[in-house]
Amino acid sequence: MKTNATSASNTKIYIKFALILIASMAGGALAAFLFQTIASNFQFTMDNSVKSFMDYLSAGTIVGFNLIAAVYCFIQISKAKKLVKSWDGQDDDLAMEAENMLEMPLMVSGCSFILTIMLFGICCWLLLVPVLNSEQASLEISSMILFILSMLALLGNMVWTMAVQNMSVNLIKELNPEKQGSIFQTDFQKTWEASCDEMQKQEIYRAGFKAYQNMNKMCLAGWVLSVLTMFFFDTGLLPMILVCLIMLTGNLTYMMNARSKK
Amino acid sequence: MPLLNRLKEYRSKLGVNQAQMGLLVGTSRQTISQIERGDYSPSVTLALKIAKVCNASVEDIFQYEEDNKDEN
């Protein structure tokens, strides 16, 4: 009876899997058709006024974004710092409120670094590539100023994100004296993890597994997009290879660590 | 969460806060807080340590209640 039930259940799973495969193939064909239509009607050229606007926009975005994110993080940290200083070691709710307040600066500073290096890449592409491709004889003064500004924003980002993370970690350590490590240590993550107890480790591992799952989904979407743009927008093999390498790294790391240690 | 607990009650009897309770059982204040809120089920080792510190049995502090969903 049990075998029949398992077999029926497996058949359902196979049918569902086959339907997903067919739907994915149909979706892929539709996406290819759409990309072909777009590519045949699309020519990526920018006249000088649009390019100039894009130059200012990209440099303005990297500077503006960093200013807003940094101000927000420092305000949150100063609020949390006030709470931590007023904590007498007894009020459990106040400690939890301070910890919750520190979560956002940590997340914003972590994400802002990734967004900043992406925006810096866009700035380089807009400002430097025309000169490197000899479309422009030399870098105009305005472009040079914008490039220097974006580079300063990148350096500034590194400084403020480290300051925010250092201040947050120190405040967390004040609330939880058992926590060890400094963000300036090369093995900070290892030291921090070692000082965590069973519940905190479980949270870290759960978050890590969720990140792995989402990374796999994003990589698959990235692979589809990179293959389509490779065919229709001549983006070359590199994006697709990079996506596969990231996915391979994630999967190999997961599989190697998931093996039972005998 | 089918694991109910009376940790907060026992901690009050001991007259210690979450951080002190954490020190007594060798865990963090955050873990004690999560256990009390029912957001975390401790390991057997930690449950035994808590019971020892509270001078009670594990069953006095933690009660497992069958989930209704399991019965259907």
mmCIF file of C-alpha atoms in Angstrom:
data_model
loop_
_atom_site.group_PDB
_atom_site.id
_atom_site.type_symbol
_atom_site.label_atom_id
_atom_site.label_comp_id
_atom_site.label_asym_id
_atom_site.label_seq_id
_atom_site.Cartn_x
_atom_site.Cartn_y
_atom_site.Cartn_z
ATOM 1 C CA MET A 1 0.000 0.000 0.000
ATOM 2 C CA LYS A 2 2.749 2.340 1.041
ATOM 3 C CA THR A 3 4.723 1.606 -2.153
ATOM 4 C CA ASN A 4 1.646 2.356 -4.292
ATOM 5 C CA ALA A 5 1.040 5.616 -2.448
ATOM 6 C CA THR A 6 4.705 6.621 -2.875
ATOM 7 C CA SER A 7 4.594 5.692 -6.555
ATOM 8 C CA ALA A 8 1.417 7.748 -7.115
ATOM 9 C CA SER A 9 2.954 10.648 -5.253
ATOM 10 C CA ASN A 10 6.133 10.380 -7.370
ATOM 11 C CA THR A 11 4.066 10.296 -10.588
ATOM 12 C CA LYS A 12 2.383 13.536 -9.540
ATOM 13 C CA ILE A 13 5.789 15.109 -8.871
ATOM 14 C CA TYR A 14 7.101 13.950 -12.295
ATOM 15 C CA ILE A 15 4.016 15.357 -14.069
ATOM 16 C CA LYS A 16 4.373 18.661 -12.232
ATOM 17 C CA PHE A 17 8.088 18.768 -13.096
ATOM 18 C CA ALA A 18 7.377 18.011 -16.775
ATOM 19 C CA LEU A 19 4.738 20.760 -16.885
ATOM 20 C CA ILE A 20 7.194 23.240 -15.331
ATOM 21 C CA LEU A 21 9.807 22.243 -17.964
ATOM 22 C CA ILE A 22 7.309 22.735 -20.830
ATOM 23 C CA ALA A 23 6.148 26.071 -19.389
ATOM 24 C CA SER A 24 9.791 27.188 -18.983
ATOM 25 C CA MET A 25 10.571 26.246 -22.596
ATOM 26 C CA ALA A 26 7.495 28.132 -23.812
ATOM 27 C CA GLY A 27 8.485 31.105 -21.617
ATOM 28 C CA GLY A 28 12.024 30.975 -22.997
ATOM 29 C CA ALA A 29 10.789 30.915 -26.598
ATOM 30 C CA LEU A 30 8.475 33.868 -25.901
ATOM 31 C CA ALA A 31 11.289 35.828 -24.233
ATOM 32 C CA ALA A 32 13.587 35.096 -27.206
ATOM 33 C CA PHE A 33 10.902 36.316 -29.613
ATOM 34 C CA LEU A 34 10.380 39.498 -27.570
ATOM 35 C CA PHE A 35 14.122 40.150 -27.341
ATOM 36 C CA GLN A 36 14.499 39.649 -31.085
ATOM 37 C CA THR A 37 11.677 42.127 -31.746
ATOM 38 C CA ILE A 38 13.192 44.665 -29.356
ATOM 39 C CA ALA A 39 16.718 44.152 -30.739
ATOM 40 C CA SER A 40 15.607 44.649 -34.344
ATOM 41 C CA ASN A 41 13.896 47.947 -33.452
ATOM 42 C CA PHE A 42 16.460 49.175 -30.970
ATOM 43 C CA GLN A 43 19.663 50.973 -31.596
ATOM 44 C CA PHE A 44 21.600 52.054 -28.554
ATOM 45 C CA THR A 45 22.950 55.435 -29.448
ATOM 46 C CA MET A 46 23.043 58.549 -27.316
ATOM 47 C CA ASP A 47 23.361 62.016 -28.685
ATOM 48 C CA ASN A 48 25.613 64.423 -26.801
ATOM 49 C CA SER A 49 22.879 66.072 -24.717
ATOM 50 C CA VAL A 50 21.518 62.705 -23.541
ATOM 51 C CA LYS A 51 25.032 61.445 -22.788
ATOM 52 C CA SER A 52 25.866 64.591 -20.854
ATOM 53 C CA PHE A 53 22.642 64.215 -18.856
ATOM 54 C CA MET A 54 23.472 60.559 -18.152
ATOM 55 C CA ASP A 55 26.992 61.533 -17.020
ATOM 56 C CA TYR A 56 25.598 64.005 -14.490
ATOM 57 C CA LEU A 57 22.824 61.612 -13.451
ATOM 58 C CA SER A 58 25.181 58.705 -12.747
ATOM 59 C CA ALA A 59 27.708 60.809 -10.821
ATOM 60 C CA GLY A 60 24.893 62.634 -8.986
ATOM 61 C CA THR A 61 23.244 59.344 -8.063
ATOM 62 C CA ILE A 62 26.405 57.802 -6.586
ATOM 63 C CA VAL A 63 27.118 60.946 -4.517
ATOM 64 C CA GLY A 64 23.487 61.617 -3.515
ATOM 65 C CA PHE A 65 22.754 57.999 -2.656
ATOM 66 C CA ASN A 66 25.819 57.763 -0.433
ATOM 67 C CA LEU A 67 25.013 61.019 1.350
ATOM 68 C CA ILE A 68 21.423 59.968 2.092
ATOM 69 C CA ALA A 69 22.380 56.423 3.131
ATOM 70 C CA ALA A 70 25.226 57.645 5.367
ATOM 71 C CA VAL A 71 23.082 60.304 7.082
ATOM 72 C CA TYR A 72 20.288 57.760 7.668
ATOM 73 C CA CYS A 73 22.701 55.186 9.133
ATOM 74 C CA PHE A 74 24.425 57.648 11.442
ATOM 75 C CA ILE A 75 21.068 58.977 12.715
ATOM 76 C CA GLN A 76 19.894 55.414 13.453
ATOM 77 C CA ILE A 77 23.170 54.591 15.175
ATOM 78 C CA SER A 78 23.061 57.716 17.333
ATOM 79 C CA LYS A 79 19.469 56.820 18.370
ATOM 80 C CA ALA A 80 20.581 53.272 19.192
ATOM 81 C CA LYS A 81 23.637 54.618 21.039
ATOM 82 C CA LYS A 82 21.400 56.760 23.269
ATOM 83 C CA LEU A 83 19.332 53.686 24.091
ATOM 84 C CA VAL A 84 22.418 51.583 24.824
ATOM 85 C CA LYS A 85 23.871 54.296 27.081
ATOM 86 C CA SER A 86 20.593 54.519 28.999
ATOM 87 C CA TRP A 87 20.435 50.728 29.379
ATOM 88 C CA ASP A 88 21.020 49.707 32.970
ATOM 89 C CA GLY A 89 21.512 46.038 32.151
ATOM 90 C CA GLN A 90 18.061 45.186 33.530
ATOM 91 C CA ASP A 91 15.542 46.388 30.951
ATOM 92 C CA ASP A 92 15.313 43.498 28.462
ATOM 93 C CA ASP A 93 12.834 45.293 26.168
ATOM 94 C CA LEU A 94 15.118 48.315 25.819
ATOM 95 C CA ALA A 95 18.050 46.079 24.835
ATOM 96 C CA MET A 96 15.896 44.400 22.209
ATOM 97 C CA GLU A 97 14.706 47.783 20.873
ATOM 98 C CA ALA A 98 18.329 48.956 20.524
ATOM 99 C CA GLU A 99 19.272 45.734 18.724
ATOM 100 C CA ASN A 100 16.346 46.084 16.327
ATOM 101 C CA MET A 101 17.384 49.691 15.652
ATOM 102 C CA LEU A 102 20.879 48.534 14.666
ATOM 103 C CA GLU A 103 19.637 46.038 12.087
ATOM 104 C CA MET A 104 18.795 48.657 9.434
ATOM 105 C CA PRO A 105 22.155 50.523 9.444
ATOM 106 C CA LEU A 106 23.940 47.188 9.099
ATOM 107 C CA MET A 107 21.750 46.174 6.169
ATOM 108 C CA VAL A 108 21.835 49.595 4.462
ATOM 109 C CA SER A 109 25.617 49.920 4.797
ATOM 110 C CA GLY A 110 26.157 46.387 3.461
ATOM 111 C CA CYS A 111 23.890 46.914 0.450
ATOM 112 C CA SER A 112 25.149 50.439 -0.214
ATOM 113 C CA PHE A 113 28.657 49.143 -0.877
ATOM 114 C CA ILE A 114 27.357 46.792 -3.592
ATOM 115 C CA LEU A 115 25.192 49.529 -5.127
ATOM 116 C CA THR A 116 28.081 51.999 -5.008
ATOM 117 C CA ILE A 117 30.513 49.733 -6.847
ATOM 118 C CA MET A 118 27.776 49.062 -9.426
ATOM 119 C CA LEU A 119 27.128 52.813 -9.873
ATOM 120 C CA PHE A 120 30.873 53.458 -10.047
ATOM 121 C CA GLY A 121 31.098 50.887 -12.847
ATOM 122 C CA ILE A 122 28.300 52.724 -14.698
ATOM 123 C CA CYS A 123 30.136 56.039 -14.228
ATOM 124 C CA CYS A 124 33.343 54.535 -15.626
ATOM 125 C CA TRP A 125 31.441 53.153 -18.603
ATOM 126 C CA LEU A 126 29.779 56.484 -19.351
ATOM 127 C CA LEU A 127 32.765 58.728 -18.717
ATOM 128 C CA LEU A 128 35.845 56.723 -19.649
ATOM 129 C CA VAL A 129 34.815 54.178 -22.290
ATOM 130 C CA PRO A 130 34.213 56.795 -25.049
ATOM 131 C CA VAL A 131 37.809 58.024 -24.547
ATOM 132 C CA LEU A 132 39.256 54.503 -24.397
ATOM 133 C CA ASN A 133 37.337 53.563 -27.561
ATOM 134 C CA SER A 134 38.683 56.700 -29.242
ATOM 135 C CA GLU A 135 35.156 58.031 -29.812
ATOM 136 C CA GLN A 136 36.341 61.097 -27.913
ATOM 137 C CA ALA A 137 39.805 62.604 -28.270
ATOM 138 C CA SER A 138 40.280 63.333 -24.566
ATOM 139 C CA LEU A 139 38.385 63.493 -21.309
ATOM 140 C CA GLU A 140 36.475 66.773 -21.007
ATOM 141 C CA ILE A 141 36.990 68.783 -17.840
ATOM 142 C CA SER A 142 33.353 68.287 -16.770
ATOM 143 C CA SER A 143 33.692 64.516 -17.289
ATOM 144 C CA MET A 144 36.943 64.497 -15.331
ATOM 145 C CA ILE A 145 35.294 66.347 -12.428
ATOM 146 C CA LEU A 146 32.356 63.922 -12.488
ATOM 147 C CA PHE A 147 34.734 60.953 -12.552
ATOM 148 C CA ILE A 148 36.743 62.335 -9.610
ATOM 149 C CA LEU A 149 33.474 62.950 -7.737
ATOM 150 C CA SER A 150 32.302 59.391 -8.309
ATOM 151 C CA MET A 151 35.700 58.057 -7.223
ATOM 152 C CA LEU A 152 35.536 60.163 -4.059
ATOM 153 C CA ALA A 153 32.018 58.797 -3.442
ATOM 154 C CA LEU A 154 33.394 55.259 -3.767
ATOM 155 C CA LEU A 155 36.214 55.972 -1.301
ATOM 156 C CA GLY A 156 33.779 57.796 0.987
ATOM 157 C CA ASN A 157 31.458 54.811 0.865
ATOM 158 C CA MET A 158 34.243 52.501 2.014
ATOM 159 C CA VAL A 159 35.004 54.809 4.935
ATOM 160 C CA TRP A 160 31.437 55.436 6.119
ATOM 161 C CA THR A 161 30.262 51.834 5.721
ATOM 162 C CA MET A 162 33.215 50.623 7.795
ATOM 163 C CA ALA A 163 32.530 53.306 10.414
ATOM 164 C CA VAL A 164 28.826 52.352 10.564
ATOM 165 C CA GLN A 165 29.592 48.655 10.825
ATOM 166 C CA ASN A 166 32.271 49.215 13.444
ATOM 167 C CA MET A 167 29.974 51.404 15.565
ATOM 168 C CA SER A 168 27.088 48.924 15.220
ATOM 169 C CA VAL A 169 29.270 45.959 16.153
ATOM 170 C CA ASN A 170 30.657 47.830 19.176
ATOM 171 C CA LEU A 171 27.126 48.679 20.357
ATOM 172 C CA ILE A 172 26.021 45.068 19.895
ATOM 173 C CA LYS A 173 29.057 44.028 21.943
ATOM 174 C CA GLU A 174 28.022 46.439 24.704
ATOM 175 C CA LEU A 175 24.603 44.789 24.809
ATOM 176 C CA ASN A 176 26.056 41.289 24.488
ATOM 177 C CA PRO A 177 29.452 41.172 26.218
ATOM 178 C CA GLU A 178 30.011 37.562 25.157
ATOM 179 C CA LYS A 179 30.373 38.636 21.523
ATOM 180 C CA GLN A 180 33.931 38.723 20.197
ATOM 181 C CA GLY A 181 35.729 40.254 17.235
ATOM 182 C CA SER A 182 36.382 43.535 15.477
ATOM 183 C CA ILE A 183 35.447 44.324 11.879
ATOM 184 C CA PHE A 184 39.086 45.292 11.266
ATOM 185 C CA GLN A 185 40.185 41.708 11.931
ATOM 186 C CA THR A 186 40.680 39.608 8.813
ATOM 187 C CA ASP A 187 38.932 36.644 10.454
ATOM 188 C CA PHE A 188 36.120 38.745 11.944
ATOM 189 C CA GLN A 189 33.267 36.553 10.685
ATOM 190 C CA LYS A 190 34.926 33.419 12.069
ATOM 191 C CA THR A 191 35.597 35.015 15.478
ATOM 192 C CA TRP A 192 32.055 36.439 15.615
ATOM 193 C CA GLU A 193 30.491 33.084 14.744
ATOM 194 C CA ALA A 194 32.614 31.297 17.344
ATOM 195 C CA SER A 195 31.293 33.649 20.027
ATOM 196 C CA CYS A 196 27.665 32.953 19.101
ATOM 197 C CA ASP A 197 25.552 30.456 21.027
ATOM 198 C CA GLU A 198 23.339 27.684 19.577
ATOM 199 C CA MET A 199 20.345 29.928 18.733
ATOM 200 C CA GLN A 200 22.469 32.627 17.109
ATOM 201 C CA LYS A 201 24.390 30.045 15.070
ATOM 202 C CA GLN A 202 21.113 28.505 13.933
ATOM 203 C CA GLU A 203 19.931 31.965 12.791
ATOM 204 C CA ILE A 204 23.174 32.574 10.891
ATOM 205 C CA TYR A 205 22.969 29.171 9.147
ATOM 206 C CA ARG A 206 19.265 29.630 8.320
ATOM 207 C CA ALA A 207 19.987 33.050 6.810
ATOM 208 C CA GLY A 208 22.940 31.575 4.896
ATOM 209 C CA PHE A 209 20.791 28.799 3.421
ATOM 210 C CA LYS A 210 18.093 31.297 2.406
ATOM 211 C CA ALA A 211 20.767 33.438 0.741
ATOM 212 C CA TYR A 212 22.049 30.353 -1.126
ATOM 213 C CA GLN A 213 18.528 29.523 -2.339
ATOM 214 C CA ASN A 214 17.887 33.084 -3.531
ATOM 215 C CA MET A 215 21.309 33.310 -5.148
ATOM 216 C CA ASN A 216 20.545 30.163 -7.165
ATOM 217 C CA LYS A 217 17.235 31.642 -8.354
ATOM 218 C CA MET A 218 18.865 34.959 -9.268
ATOM 219 C CA CYS A 219 21.702 33.160 -11.084
ATOM 220 C CA LEU A 220 19.225 31.151 -13.168
ATOM 221 C CA ALA A 221 17.369 34.359 -14.099
ATOM 222 C CA GLY A 222 20.742 35.997 -14.799
ATOM 223 C CA TRP A 223 21.774 33.084 -17.033
ATOM 224 C CA VAL A 224 18.561 33.374 -19.116
ATOM 225 C CA LEU A 225 19.037 37.134 -19.440
ATOM 226 C CA SER A 226 22.739 36.881 -20.292
ATOM 227 C CA VAL A 227 22.089 34.241 -22.974
ATOM 228 C CA LEU A 228 19.281 36.311 -24.537
ATOM 229 C CA THR A 229 21.327 39.536 -24.505
ATOM 230 C CA MET A 230 24.321 37.598 -25.885
ATOM 231 C CA PHE A 231 22.279 36.624 -28.952
ATOM 232 C CA PHE A 232 20.343 39.820 -29.512
ATOM 233 C CA PHE A 233 22.491 42.638 -28.071
ATOM 234 C CA ASP A 234 25.933 41.209 -28.697
ATOM 235 C CA THR A 235 27.008 41.374 -25.037
ATOM 236 C CA GLY A 236 29.459 38.503 -25.505
ATOM 237 C CA LEU A 237 30.112 35.326 -23.547
ATOM 238 C CA LEU A 238 31.548 36.885 -20.382
ATOM 239 C CA PRO A 239 28.290 37.730 -18.518
ATOM 240 C CA MET A 240 26.942 34.201 -19.059
ATOM 241 C CA ILE A 241 30.241 32.572 -17.992
ATOM 242 C CA LEU A 242 30.440 34.772 -14.879
ATOM 243 C CA VAL A 243 26.880 33.866 -13.856
ATOM 244 C CA CYS A 244 27.699 30.161 -14.252
ATOM 245 C CA LEU A 245 30.933 30.529 -12.254
ATOM 246 C CA ILE A 246 29.059 32.222 -9.383
ATOM 247 C CA MET A 247 26.432 29.463 -9.422
ATOM 248 C CA LEU A 248 29.124 26.767 -9.574
ATOM 249 C CA THR A 249 30.990 28.317 -6.619
ATOM 250 C CA GLY A 250 27.800 28.452 -4.545
ATOM 251 C CA ASN A 251 26.762 24.908 -5.366
ATOM 252 C CA LEU A 252 30.212 23.369 -4.882
ATOM 253 C CA THR A 253 30.654 25.161 -1.548
ATOM 254 C CA TYR A 254 27.233 23.977 -0.429
ATOM 255 C CA MET A 255 27.762 20.369 -1.531
ATOM 256 C CA MET A 256 31.252 20.129 -0.018
ATOM 257 C CA ASN A 257 29.974 21.440 3.326
ATOM 258 C CA ALA A 258 26.759 19.404 3.291
ATOM 259 C CA ARG A 259 28.649 16.088 2.964
ATOM 260 C CA SER A 260 28.414 14.090 6.146
ATOM 261 C CA LYS A 261 31.752 14.018 7.929
ATOM 262 C CA LYS A 262 32.571 10.389 8.590
ATOM 263 C CA MET B 1 5.129 26.439 18.123
ATOM 264 C CA PRO B 2 4.077 23.408 20.213
ATOM 265 C CA LEU B 3 6.724 23.962 22.934
ATOM 266 C CA LEU B 4 5.326 26.107 25.738
ATOM 267 C CA ASN B 5 7.490 27.316 28.568
ATOM 268 C CA ARG B 6 7.419 28.983 31.952
ATOM 269 C CA LEU B 7 10.980 30.268 31.822
ATOM 270 C CA LYS B 8 10.025 33.883 32.503
ATOM 271 C CA GLU B 9 8.183 32.803 35.636
ATOM 272 C CA TYR B 10 11.110 30.716 36.892
ATOM 273 C CA ARG B 11 13.576 33.502 36.048
ATOM 274 C CA SER B 12 11.503 35.972 38.081
ATOM 275 C CA LYS B 13 11.570 33.549 40.995
ATOM 276 C CA LEU B 14 15.366 33.517 40.774
ATOM 277 C CA GLY B 15 15.334 37.322 40.606
ATOM 278 C CA VAL B 16 17.645 37.606 37.635
ATOM 279 C CA ASN B 17 17.312 39.413 34.304
ATOM 280 C CA GLN B 18 17.749 37.805 30.888
ATOM 281 C CA ALA B 19 21.454 38.667 30.669
ATOM 282 C CA GLN B 20 22.156 37.185 34.101
ATOM 283 C CA MET B 21 20.098 34.109 33.282
ATOM 284 C CA GLY B 22 22.123 33.772 30.089
ATOM 285 C CA LEU B 23 25.348 33.866 32.095
ATOM 286 C CA LEU B 24 24.044 31.247 34.516
ATOM 287 C CA VAL B 25 23.194 28.763 31.781
ATOM 288 C CA GLY B 26 26.067 29.706 29.451
ATOM 289 C CA THR B 27 24.065 31.320 26.690
ATOM 290 C CA SER B 28 23.204 34.797 25.429
ATOM 291 C CA ARG B 29 20.534 37.251 26.599
ATOM 292 C CA GLN B 30 19.049 37.091 23.085
ATOM 293 C CA THR B 31 18.547 33.336 23.353
ATOM 294 C CA ILE B 32 16.817 33.615 26.733
ATOM 295 C CA SER B 33 14.594 36.334 25.273
ATOM 296 C CA GLN B 34 13.682 34.209 22.228
ATOM 297 C CA ILE B 35 12.948 31.147 24.386
ATOM 298 C CA GLU B 36 10.663 33.189 26.645
ATOM 299 C CA ARG B 37 8.782 34.566 23.651
ATOM 300 C CA GLY B 38 8.381 31.030 22.293
ATOM 301 C CA ASP B 39 10.385 31.879 19.156
ATOM 302 C CA TYR B 40 13.125 29.364 19.834
ATOM 303 C CA SER B 41 13.058 25.788 21.129
ATOM 304 C CA PRO B 42 16.286 25.133 23.038
ATOM 305 C CA SER B 43 18.447 22.045 22.558
ATOM 306 C CA VAL B 44 18.131 19.224 25.087
ATOM 307 C CA THR B 45 21.460 20.290 26.648
ATOM 308 C CA LEU B 46 20.326 23.886 27.106
ATOM 309 C CA ALA B 47 16.900 22.826 28.433
ATOM 310 C CA LEU B 48 18.660 20.603 31.013
ATOM 311 C CA LYS B 49 21.005 23.434 32.020
ATOM 312 C CA ILE B 50 18.049 25.817 32.433
ATOM 313 C CA ALA B 51 16.178 23.267 34.526
ATOM 314 C CA LYS B 52 19.237 22.720 36.725
ATOM 315 C CA VAL B 53 19.701 26.444 37.342
ATOM 316 C CA CYS B 54 15.982 26.856 38.085
ATOM 317 C CA ASN B 55 16.105 23.848 40.408
ATOM 318 C CA ALA B 56 13.213 22.252 38.560
ATOM 319 C CA SER B 57 12.658 19.458 36.083
ATOM 320 C CA VAL B 58 12.659 20.113 32.343
ATOM 321 C CA GLU B 59 8.961 19.186 32.234
ATOM 322 C CA ASP B 60 8.201 21.840 34.869
ATOM 323 C CA ILE B 61 9.594 24.552 32.610
ATOM 324 C CA PHE B 62 8.904 23.205 29.133
ATOM 325 C CA GLN B 63 5.671 21.550 28.041
ATOM 326 C CA TYR B 64 5.142 19.984 24.671
ATOM 327 C CA GLU B 65 1.623 20.464 23.353
ATOM 328 C CA GLU B 66 0.407 18.462 20.375
ATOM 329 C CA ASP B 67 -0.218 20.686 17.407
ATOM 330 C CA ASN B 68 -3.857 20.449 16.240
ATOM 331 C CA LYS B 69 -2.649 20.208 12.661
ATOM 332 C CA ASP B 70 -0.795 16.968 13.486
ATOM 333 C CA GLU B 71 -3.941 15.302 14.741
ATOM 334 C CA ASN B 72 -5.925 15.915 11.534
#
